[in-house]
XYZ file of C-alpha atoms in Angstrom:
729
model
C 0.003 0.000 0.001
C 1.417 3.395 -1.008
C 2.406 5.707 1.826
C 0.039 8.649 2.217
C 0.935 12.304 2.405
C -0.154 13.481 5.867
C -0.429 17.052 7.123
C -0.994 17.860 10.799
C -1.742 21.478 11.677
C -2.165 22.500 15.321
C -3.147 25.918 16.689
C -4.457 26.923 20.099
C -6.143 23.708 21.330
C -7.226 22.447 17.889
C -5.679 19.893 15.528
C -6.376 19.180 11.880
C -5.046 15.955 10.374
C -5.420 15.704 6.612
C -4.179 12.955 4.301
C -4.148 12.146 0.632
C -3.735 8.577 -0.592
C -2.036 8.134 -3.940
C -3.224 11.175 -5.903
C -6.770 11.258 -4.532
C -8.304 14.403 -3.099
C -7.414 14.880 0.569
C -9.617 13.662 3.403
C -9.799 15.104 6.903
C -9.007 12.277 9.332
C -9.237 14.358 12.501
C -10.498 17.835 13.245
C -11.067 18.579 16.872
C -9.150 18.599 20.154
C -5.411 19.081 19.830
C -3.308 15.943 19.664
C 0.380 15.196 20.011
C 1.834 12.486 17.770
C 5.101 11.564 16.058
C 5.372 11.376 12.304
C 5.455 7.580 12.506
C 2.248 7.494 14.538
C 0.490 9.896 12.170
C 1.448 7.809 9.161
C 0.248 4.618 10.870
C -3.015 6.368 11.802
C -3.550 7.500 8.216
C -2.944 3.997 6.829
C -5.383 2.539 9.362
C -8.013 5.032 8.201
C -7.593 4.421 4.472
C -10.692 3.378 2.534
C -10.013 2.544 -1.104
C -13.600 3.146 -2.226
C -15.068 1.966 -5.501
C -12.723 -0.367 -7.370
C -10.352 -0.823 -4.448
C -9.400 -3.950 -2.550
C -12.039 -3.337 0.090
C -15.797 -3.043 0.177
C -15.628 -0.392 2.877
C -17.667 2.683 1.941
C -15.824 5.581 0.354
C -14.485 8.074 2.892
C -15.556 11.426 1.434
C -12.907 14.014 0.764
C -13.340 17.736 1.409
C -15.020 17.733 -2.024
C -16.861 14.369 -2.175
C -16.921 12.689 -5.602
C -19.771 10.625 -7.038
C -17.269 8.860 -9.318
C -15.526 7.386 -6.252
C -18.691 5.849 -4.847
C -20.108 8.764 -2.852
C -23.910 8.556 -2.928
C -24.587 11.689 -0.909
C -24.452 15.159 -2.372
C -21.427 15.571 -4.667
C -18.997 18.333 -3.833
C -19.069 19.561 -7.436
C -22.090 19.366 -9.694
C -21.167 20.596 -13.151
C -21.509 19.577 -16.788
C -20.686 20.650 -20.296
C -23.905 20.169 -22.299
C -24.604 17.048 -20.256
C -21.041 15.648 -20.416
C -18.310 15.591 -17.763
C -20.825 15.497 -14.936
C -19.009 12.787 -12.886
C -15.411 14.027 -12.703
C -12.683 12.037 -10.961
C -9.948 14.375 -9.785
C -6.252 13.600 -9.462
C -4.069 15.774 -7.259
C -1.242 17.651 -8.983
C 0.205 19.465 -5.972
C -0.363 19.899 -2.244
C 1.468 22.770 -0.601
C 1.715 24.035 2.985
C 2.388 27.789 3.142
C 3.567 27.592 -0.450
C 5.943 24.647 -0.006
C 4.930 21.561 -2.062
C 4.571 18.294 -0.157
C 5.736 15.336 -2.217
C 5.604 12.571 0.415
C 5.692 11.803 4.114
C 4.322 13.692 7.103
C 4.350 17.432 7.715
C 3.571 19.002 11.104
C 3.043 22.726 11.487
C 1.176 25.337 13.494
C -1.347 27.732 12.015
C -0.862 27.466 8.266
C -2.484 27.426 4.825
C -2.879 24.352 2.646
C -3.442 24.557 -1.104
C -4.532 21.586 -3.180
C -4.594 21.635 -6.995
C -6.242 18.751 -8.848
C -7.710 18.046 -12.281
C -9.637 15.638 -14.438
C -8.047 15.687 -17.892
C -10.865 13.764 -19.556
C -13.537 16.150 -18.256
C -11.187 19.125 -18.770
C -11.924 20.456 -15.285
C -9.478 21.543 -12.611
C -10.102 22.536 -9.020
C -8.273 24.305 -6.252
C -9.034 23.815 -2.560
C -7.642 26.249 0.013
C -7.651 25.328 3.724
C -6.527 27.661 6.518
C -6.111 27.061 10.230
C -5.806 30.387 12.056
C -3.706 31.025 15.154
C -6.951 30.997 17.193
C -7.833 27.530 15.846
C -10.546 28.625 13.387
C -10.728 26.429 10.293
C -11.825 27.821 6.950
C -11.795 26.470 3.423
C -12.967 27.366 -0.037
C -12.825 25.809 -3.478
C -12.546 27.000 -7.043
C -13.311 25.277 -10.342
C -11.889 26.100 -13.797
C -12.907 25.116 -17.305
C -9.712 23.703 -18.847
C -11.184 23.035 -22.271
C -9.478 24.899 -25.080
C -12.762 25.519 -26.882
C -16.363 24.433 -27.032
C -19.377 24.713 -24.765
C -19.140 26.422 -21.376
C -18.863 24.461 -18.164
C -22.075 24.999 -16.244
C -21.512 24.882 -12.476
C -24.652 24.014 -10.545
C -23.192 23.343 -7.097
C -19.867 23.630 -5.272
C -20.372 22.417 -1.704
C -17.466 21.676 0.608
C -17.526 19.042 3.347
C -16.234 19.394 6.908
C -16.414 16.014 8.684
C -17.757 15.661 12.212
C -17.488 12.508 14.365
C -20.741 10.603 14.506
C -20.710 10.933 18.299
C -22.134 14.392 17.621
C -25.769 13.331 17.784
C -27.432 16.675 18.567
C -27.565 19.898 16.604
C -28.564 23.500 17.143
C -29.530 25.990 14.487
C -31.619 29.159 14.270
C -34.544 30.661 12.428
C -36.555 33.877 12.779
C -38.394 36.707 11.132
C -38.364 40.485 11.042
C -37.719 41.948 14.517
C -37.225 38.489 16.015
C -34.095 37.074 14.440
C -32.106 33.966 15.390
C -34.574 31.873 17.389
C -32.834 28.718 18.627
C -34.029 25.214 17.729
C -32.294 22.107 19.068
C -32.919 18.617 17.629
C -31.376 15.241 16.967
C -29.050 14.587 14.058
C -30.916 12.300 11.685
C -29.774 10.219 8.748
C -30.028 12.099 5.516
C -29.587 15.837 5.162
C -30.822 18.661 7.363
C -30.570 21.636 5.041
C -31.036 25.346 5.703
C -30.963 27.113 2.337
C -31.372 30.874 1.949
C -32.548 32.131 -1.436
C -33.284 35.725 -0.474
C -30.322 37.405 -2.184
C -29.046 38.421 1.228
C -28.230 36.380 4.315
C -31.882 36.448 5.447
C -33.896 37.329 8.532
C -34.712 33.629 8.857
C -31.158 32.426 8.173
C -29.494 30.151 10.680
C -26.262 32.242 10.657
C -24.424 29.370 12.367
C -25.120 25.654 12.659
C -23.819 23.593 15.577
C -23.334 19.857 16.058
C -22.279 18.355 19.351
C -22.204 15.503 21.770
C -25.434 14.871 23.721
C -26.384 17.744 26.006
C -23.694 20.109 24.709
C -23.964 23.631 26.074
C -22.116 26.938 26.360
C -19.426 25.404 28.551
C -19.692 21.623 28.177
C -19.588 18.909 25.548
C -17.727 18.763 22.263
C -19.099 21.296 19.789
C -18.461 21.897 16.104
C -19.799 25.234 14.839
C -20.162 26.148 11.139
C -20.768 29.228 9.052
C -20.900 30.088 5.340
C -19.314 33.515 4.903
C -21.421 34.815 2.030
C -23.998 37.590 1.761
C -25.996 36.193 -1.161
C -27.837 32.890 -1.663
C -26.186 30.149 0.381
C -26.783 26.901 2.232
C -25.899 25.372 5.601
C -26.497 21.604 5.823
C -25.615 18.628 7.997
C -25.413 15.319 6.110
C -25.416 11.921 7.861
C -24.468 8.885 5.760
C -22.914 5.433 6.066
C -20.523 5.921 8.971
C -20.123 9.615 8.099
C -21.334 12.968 9.324
C -20.320 16.219 7.699
C -21.277 19.848 7.444
C -21.947 20.885 3.844
C -21.799 24.541 2.945
C -21.441 26.905 0.024
C -23.175 29.302 -2.308
C -26.576 28.411 -3.763
C -26.427 29.068 -7.481
C -29.424 30.008 -9.578
C -29.965 28.214 -12.931
C -27.308 29.241 -15.416
C -25.668 31.649 -12.980
C -22.144 30.232 -13.385
C -21.256 29.307 -16.964
C -17.504 29.133 -17.405
C -16.078 29.759 -20.846
C -12.766 28.047 -21.656
C -10.149 29.303 -19.229
C -12.631 30.896 -16.802
C -12.931 29.938 -13.135
C -15.348 30.315 -10.234
C -14.488 30.415 -6.532
C -17.078 29.696 -3.892
C -17.189 31.537 -0.546
C -15.208 30.679 2.541
C -16.788 27.989 4.700
C -15.832 28.198 8.380
C -15.649 25.623 11.136
C -14.810 25.956 14.812
C -14.331 23.258 17.427
C -14.486 23.744 21.163
C -15.358 22.330 24.560
C -18.737 24.057 24.686
C -20.000 26.599 22.204
C -18.426 29.554 24.018
C -14.990 28.137 23.158
C -16.004 27.566 19.540
C -17.502 31.049 19.349
C -14.326 32.651 20.699
C -12.418 31.569 17.581
C -14.838 33.486 15.340
C -14.530 36.522 17.598
C -10.734 36.411 17.456
C -10.860 36.224 13.663
C -13.168 39.231 13.357
C -11.238 41.265 15.916
C -8.117 40.623 13.872
C -9.539 42.136 10.677
C -12.081 44.737 11.806
C -11.557 48.457 12.067
C -13.757 48.335 15.149
C -10.845 46.786 17.064
C -8.675 49.853 16.559
C -10.344 52.156 19.083
C -13.018 52.413 21.740
C -16.548 52.037 20.390
C -18.228 55.471 20.427
C -21.601 55.781 22.146
C -24.053 56.274 19.274
C -27.296 58.230 18.964
C -29.441 57.211 15.995
C -32.404 59.547 15.422
C -34.732 57.144 13.541
C -37.179 56.403 16.357
C -36.963 60.020 17.504
C -38.124 61.728 14.286
C -38.660 59.063 11.606
C -39.085 60.967 8.275
C -39.983 64.278 9.969
C -36.605 66.009 9.772
C -35.714 69.635 10.310
C -32.563 71.412 11.404
C -33.890 72.791 14.695
C -35.174 69.425 15.940
C -32.010 67.575 15.014
C -29.787 70.245 16.533
C -31.799 69.943 19.759
C -31.298 66.148 19.694
C -27.581 66.576 19.077
C -27.191 68.982 21.996
C -29.142 66.722 24.327
C -27.081 63.717 23.212
C -23.788 65.515 23.727
C -24.854 66.463 27.265
C -25.539 62.785 27.987
C -22.095 61.704 26.779
C -22.971 60.582 23.229
C -19.975 60.413 20.879
C -21.545 59.664 17.470
C -24.697 61.201 15.960
C -26.373 59.324 13.067
C -28.944 60.948 10.768
C -31.201 58.152 9.575
C -33.615 57.752 6.633
C -35.406 60.854 5.316
C -32.583 63.294 4.552
C -32.377 62.945 0.756
C -34.357 64.386 -2.158
C -38.061 63.576 -2.249
C -37.953 61.380 0.860
C -41.099 62.397 2.765
C -41.863 58.703 3.343
C -40.619 55.322 2.089
C -42.454 55.562 -1.268
C -39.949 57.759 -3.071
C -36.398 59.029 -3.323
C -34.148 55.958 -3.090
C -31.399 56.493 -5.640
C -31.421 60.308 -5.459
C -28.575 60.668 -2.991
C -28.530 64.431 -2.534
C -29.817 66.330 0.541
C -33.450 67.312 0.145
C -33.542 71.021 -0.807
C -36.759 71.629 1.140
C -35.672 70.051 4.434
C -32.039 71.015 4.000
C -31.766 74.188 1.868
C -28.125 74.645 2.882
C -27.299 70.934 2.643
C -26.170 68.719 5.515
C -22.772 70.302 6.112
C -24.076 72.847 8.675
C -25.688 70.102 10.786
C -22.582 67.935 10.510
C -20.384 70.840 11.578
C -22.671 71.522 14.572
C -22.434 67.862 15.566
C -18.652 67.941 15.386
C -18.538 71.209 17.338
C -20.410 69.373 20.100
C -17.622 66.764 20.178
C -19.414 64.010 18.245
C -18.804 62.215 14.955
C -21.373 62.520 12.181
C -22.949 59.433 10.589
C -25.490 59.017 7.795
C -28.052 56.366 6.766
C -27.937 55.107 3.165
C -29.519 52.261 1.186
C -27.359 52.273 -1.941
C -28.446 48.914 -3.401
C -32.103 49.962 -3.638
C -34.157 52.294 -5.814
C -37.697 53.652 -5.650
C -39.638 53.660 -8.897
C -40.662 57.169 -7.832
C -37.184 58.686 -8.126
C -35.296 60.754 -10.667
C -32.795 57.918 -11.023
C -35.472 55.366 -11.931
C -37.061 57.739 -14.403
C -33.690 58.371 -16.058
C -32.467 54.762 -15.926
C -35.255 52.178 -15.758
C -32.716 49.841 -17.347
C -30.750 49.871 -14.080
C -33.418 47.896 -12.171
C -32.969 44.151 -11.680
C -35.672 42.010 -13.308
C -35.985 38.509 -14.760
C -38.463 39.509 -17.490
C -39.939 42.549 -19.166
C -42.025 43.494 -16.138
C -40.534 44.707 -12.897
C -40.704 42.372 -9.894
C -43.336 43.040 -7.263
C -42.411 45.951 -5.033
C -41.461 45.440 -1.418
C -41.562 48.536 0.762
C -42.204 50.395 -2.513
C -38.699 49.662 -3.756
C -36.725 47.691 -6.305
C -33.082 46.605 -6.538
C -30.467 48.608 -8.401
C -28.254 46.576 -10.741
C -24.782 47.220 -9.363
C -23.290 44.851 -11.941
C -23.778 47.524 -14.570
C -20.603 49.673 -14.616
C -22.527 52.923 -15.039
C -24.858 52.215 -12.101
C -21.909 51.103 -9.960
C -19.986 54.274 -10.778
C -23.025 56.461 -10.023
C -23.474 54.975 -6.541
C -19.747 54.998 -5.783
C -19.384 58.646 -6.808
C -22.541 59.667 -4.918
C -21.366 58.068 -1.659
C -17.801 59.274 -2.119
C -19.063 62.820 -2.639
C -21.283 62.719 0.461
C -18.461 61.435 2.627
C -16.073 64.124 1.394
C -18.472 67.081 1.210
C -20.265 66.532 4.522
C -17.468 64.904 6.472
C -19.225 61.592 7.107
C -17.272 59.210 9.337
C -19.907 56.459 9.580
C -22.469 54.939 7.219
C -25.473 52.949 8.396
C -25.823 50.795 5.254
C -29.360 49.413 4.996
C -30.917 46.759 2.703
C -34.685 46.541 3.096
C -35.872 43.915 0.644
C -35.132 40.396 -0.465
C -34.069 39.888 -4.077
C -37.035 38.564 -6.042
C -36.698 37.747 -9.755
C -33.330 39.468 -9.637
C -32.119 39.204 -13.221
C -29.937 41.350 -15.434
C -32.329 43.804 -17.149
C -30.933 43.252 -20.668
C -31.066 39.443 -20.631
C -33.095 38.305 -17.630
C -30.183 36.043 -16.597
C -29.899 35.550 -12.809
C -27.840 38.231 -11.115
C -27.666 37.439 -7.385
C -24.106 36.066 -7.499
C -22.707 39.004 -9.473
C -24.751 41.523 -7.468
C -23.223 40.203 -4.235
C -19.690 40.479 -5.606
C -20.453 43.976 -6.910
C -21.544 44.985 -3.408
C -18.243 43.690 -2.038
C -16.297 45.694 -4.643
C -18.280 48.813 -3.778
C -17.593 48.482 -0.067
C -13.926 47.654 -0.671
C -13.453 50.714 -2.876
C -15.172 53.072 -0.419
C -13.059 51.778 2.437
C -9.899 52.102 0.349
C -10.744 55.739 -0.416
C -11.709 56.482 3.199
C -9.521 54.425 5.562
C -11.186 55.842 8.709
C -14.765 55.324 7.514
C -16.823 52.879 9.576
C -19.820 51.013 8.135
C -22.760 49.319 9.843
C -24.516 46.460 8.049
C -28.275 46.761 8.500
C -30.823 44.757 6.479
C -34.362 45.171 7.785
C -32.560 44.776 11.071
C -30.480 41.596 11.270
C -31.047 40.326 7.727
C -27.432 40.428 6.570
C -25.151 38.980 9.250
C -22.303 36.928 7.792
C -18.533 37.014 7.530
C -18.664 38.145 3.908
C -20.225 41.443 4.955
C -18.374 41.624 8.282
C -15.018 41.537 6.500
C -16.120 44.862 4.988
C -18.050 46.500 7.812
C -17.512 47.358 11.419
C -20.721 46.417 13.155
C -24.145 44.959 12.458
C -27.678 46.006 13.407
C -28.901 42.790 15.057
C -32.619 43.606 14.874
C -35.147 46.382 14.383
C -36.604 45.390 17.746
C -35.122 47.150 20.759
C -37.529 45.429 23.150
C -35.066 44.251 25.832
C -36.777 40.884 26.355
C -36.446 39.876 22.710
C -33.208 41.777 22.240
C -31.395 39.826 24.961
C -31.890 36.538 23.089
C -31.119 38.134 19.731
C -27.835 39.553 21.033
C -26.898 36.299 22.721
C -27.582 34.107 19.677
C -26.097 36.553 17.162
C -23.099 36.711 19.466
C -22.185 33.119 18.677
C -20.687 34.553 15.480
C -20.230 38.280 16.204
C -18.275 39.733 19.151
C -20.241 42.126 21.395
C -18.543 45.336 20.281
C -19.624 44.685 16.668
C -23.325 44.419 17.580
C -25.292 47.662 17.783
C -27.074 47.637 21.137
C -29.402 50.581 21.637
C -31.679 51.882 24.372
C -35.051 52.817 22.903
C -38.258 54.289 24.318
C -40.098 52.945 27.342
C -42.784 51.435 25.088
C -41.282 49.315 22.319
C -42.250 50.501 18.833
C -42.216 46.870 17.649
C -43.852 44.868 20.462
C -45.746 47.555 22.381
C -44.265 46.158 25.589
C -43.268 48.520 28.394
C -39.864 48.234 30.114
C -38.157 50.412 32.668
C -34.950 52.268 31.856
C -32.748 50.093 34.082
C -33.812 46.946 32.220
C -33.289 48.508 28.797
C -29.836 49.835 29.672
C -28.688 46.643 31.397
C -29.517 44.566 28.323
C -27.858 47.075 25.961
C -24.652 47.380 27.976
C -22.868 44.289 26.599
C -22.644 45.468 23.016
C -21.881 48.633 21.060
C -23.974 50.866 23.304
C -26.237 53.529 21.869
C -29.602 55.293 21.941
C -32.529 55.218 19.506
C -35.142 57.331 21.255
C -36.464 60.894 21.362
C -34.246 61.961 24.243
C -35.802 65.447 24.263
C -38.649 63.897 26.275
C -36.408 62.656 29.098
C -37.350 63.650 32.620
C -34.582 64.969 34.854
C -34.401 61.601 36.572
C -34.219 59.662 33.288
C -31.559 62.062 31.988
C -29.404 61.421 35.032
C -29.928 57.646 34.914
C -29.167 57.377 31.200
C -26.055 59.542 31.611
C -24.903 57.184 34.359
C -25.279 54.142 32.080
C -23.418 55.907 29.283
C -20.572 56.719 31.663
C -20.543 53.069 32.787
C -20.268 51.856 29.225
C -17.456 54.283 28.449
C -15.600 53.070 31.551
C -16.187 49.370 30.869
C -15.912 49.248 27.075
C -12.233 48.212 27.023
C -13.386 45.030 28.774
C -16.462 44.578 26.557
C -14.528 44.893 23.293
C -11.608 42.657 24.250
C -13.157 40.116 26.615
C -14.164 36.567 25.930
C -17.916 36.067 25.690
C -19.509 33.516 28.018
C -23.031 32.229 28.388
C -23.923 32.685 24.747
C -26.629 30.748 22.915
C -29.632 28.644 23.941
C -30.672 28.454 27.586
C -33.297 27.019 29.912
C -36.321 29.367 29.595
C -37.340 28.648 33.196
C -33.968 29.769 34.599
C -32.249 33.180 34.661
C -30.469 34.021 31.404
C -26.908 35.247 31.421
C -24.443 36.968 29.051
C -20.977 37.926 30.105
C -17.508 38.992 29.021
C -14.315 37.979 30.832
C -10.981 39.764 30.382
C -8.327 37.762 28.514
C -6.253 37.510 31.707
C -9.433 36.800 33.765
C -8.724 39.775 36.020
C -12.154 41.301 35.405
C -15.600 40.200 34.233
C -18.998 41.691 33.498
C -22.314 39.815 33.422
C -25.917 40.702 32.658
C -28.419 38.349 34.320
C -32.101 38.480 33.321
C -34.863 36.914 35.385
C -37.134 34.448 33.543
C -40.584 35.493 32.440
C -42.299 32.833 34.534
C -40.975 30.084 36.774
C -42.176 27.794 39.539
C -39.160 28.787 41.662
C -38.553 31.986 43.572
C -34.791 31.319 43.636
C -32.383 29.843 41.108
C -28.639 29.364 41.130
C -26.424 31.166 38.622
C -22.858 30.188 37.864
C -20.548 32.931 36.612
C -18.537 31.251 33.879
C -15.002 31.941 32.739
C -13.420 33.081 36.009
C -10.025 31.966 37.315
C -10.771 29.361 40.026
C -7.568 30.230 41.841
C -8.399 33.931 42.309
C -10.825 35.901 44.457
C -13.113 38.565 43.043
C -14.680 41.701 44.462
C -18.336 41.917 43.357
C -20.360 45.059 42.662
C -23.766 45.196 41.013
C -26.389 47.362 39.358
C -29.707 46.131 40.683
C -33.219 47.318 39.748
C -35.394 48.858 42.439
C -37.245 45.583 42.898
C -36.212 41.982 42.323
C -38.968 40.647 44.528
C -40.071 41.119 48.115
C -37.111 42.376 50.187
C -36.968 39.196 52.253
C -36.437 37.154 49.042
C -33.390 39.120 47.848
C -30.124 37.465 48.990
C -27.687 39.589 50.942
C -25.008 39.368 48.247
C -27.262 41.357 45.882
C -27.184 44.210 48.350
C -23.576 44.751 47.257
C -22.334 48.267 46.493
C -23.491 49.788 43.239
C -21.501 49.199 40.063
C -19.991 52.689 40.318
C -19.358 52.623 44.062
C -15.822 52.134 45.318
C -16.861 51.133 48.818
C -16.525 47.752 50.563
C -17.954 44.833 48.624
C -18.248 41.073 49.087
C -15.401 38.907 47.841
C -15.864 35.392 46.458
C -13.497 32.836 44.998
C -13.597 32.193 41.278
C -13.956 28.483 41.981
C -17.069 29.024 44.084
C -18.676 31.476 41.643
C -18.084 29.350 38.549
C -18.751 25.916 40.079
C -21.288 26.313 42.887
C -22.687 29.688 41.895
C -24.922 32.038 43.859
C -28.640 32.038 44.559
C -30.544 34.524 42.415
C -34.170 35.695 42.889
C -36.672 35.013 40.116
C -39.831 36.275 41.804
C -40.170 39.404 39.631
C -39.938 38.657 35.893
C -38.268 40.879 33.293
C -35.613 42.342 35.568
C -31.908 42.577 34.847
C -28.882 42.739 37.135
C -25.405 43.731 35.969
C -22.536 42.185 37.926
C -18.982 43.471 37.802
C -16.155 41.379 39.213
C -12.569 42.469 39.671
C -9.815 40.160 40.872
C -8.345 41.012 44.246
C -4.619 41.516 44.419
C -2.856 38.649 46.182
C -1.817 39.639 49.709
């Protein structure tokens, strides 16, 4: 039996063992907890795991590669589905080269730390070649992508229907967790058993989707935030895509990639197509798996460069009713509270009295703003705040000067326009003239007004989104055009920050987050719903990249009433801000909100660098908890929310992530009532969060293992706990 080529990468506490037998595509033999092994042991392990597949000396089922092949006896979903007028649909690839960090591997075993693997393979008869790229980051995050090229010298195009990568998971992972949702209630958790066959979560909305799962988890029975083996997956693409878990004969694998519309990828001779990055993270509990995604994003995001500025967005204060005096009053009130960024939302541009008109005409409305927006922006800066602006560049109203001048710039699959949604259509950014118009409009606004922040919205799914001239599907090219637009704007304006908003949390993925600095998790600021949305979105996104705003006492979405303490406590562990008509604040509310803003500004270094704990699904009958713990575990911050209803008046909460060998001083921000006074434990009578007086001290071991009793008598209350390690005496 021929010796395999074996590659072992190890980073943080993760190992990846990959092997290729003969010149077959590589298979992942182990991806999970870090291992230590000699080269001899790794080679013996690889030989023991070899399965020849169809035509080999064994009847063992084919072990699928990272790109499973039907021609080798794989009867699940093929990694590549493609054909050339019906021919070449069952390719059998042979590896040309495998390289680690650019160095070709001819034979034997290679061991390395964080590194990149590149595999080039081809099928000469089908005239198709592929490239697979696999990275293991220093934080232990695994990502891979694949590309396919038409190697024919002439003839019919190669039509690519599917390019879905496979990340294997041990079959001991028998439970899974994914998410669904709708507008204003994104990322609702659903846990269920792994079944044979395929559990698929496609999104065909032309954007990530309000109902998208965002991440998919598989784990050992009963896995949780801190326990069990967990494998977490994500497809980093902002257009049509699919997350799936496929269980076969002795196999379990995540399958992910872009969903392609009919005829969307037709490769002429010499052309190639690359699918999006597919990500995988392993950990002991989903908090550990989540931390790898957070480390990756913090390593590439502009939001990691400086403290997150407290933001005031004026949407729920004025909606479309904009005038200079009102907005100046809001800016002055915000500055007095400690706000550091002022964002003018929808309604500022020409003809925008409501949402029926104006999209595409990106000039300040001459009626509302006869002198343009520069005077307001200058006033905001004079008050010590940055100036931000809402835009929706990918959309167009039929009632706009742009639509009247260029109806041929509107996406459609036929002669008629698609049905309107929110009275708008989609602008074809794949057309060079339309792309240049939007780029120049935004570039001009940023330069002329001095915009430092764009809230970039996207308020409709892509329906019948075809190129106007041909009707051919355009979602793939539209998504790449968006990426080019964002990349060019950021290149021209290196300090510009961008928020991804899409009817709230409808576009949350690593494709957009590589090009933006925060996301708008939901249009609902109701703290009860928002707590779960922030926690579940936070499995992928670190807290400082999630907009987290305090809105009015009565939620505009749910109609539910919440006190200011509850709203602020829930918003604290994120990128804190306000979306409320703060001119109506009473003196007491003004003082209380200013106190919370000062708290955030004091604690944000911890929030934007700490490790998140307590994320994801929880027991609805127990208190819910989100927290961040400093990298050196010297400090921690937790928000604990009482359950809506429970049969118990007391529950026990464990504060995860602390150093068991250290002791911690505990302070708290507690609402006026948590229940009858005799039901509130003494430890919750600790000094206030901002008080430097004496406070109880507990060991990290006790807090994280045994925990503390917490009252649940009054529902919909939140307590913020701050712990700081005591210096050793």
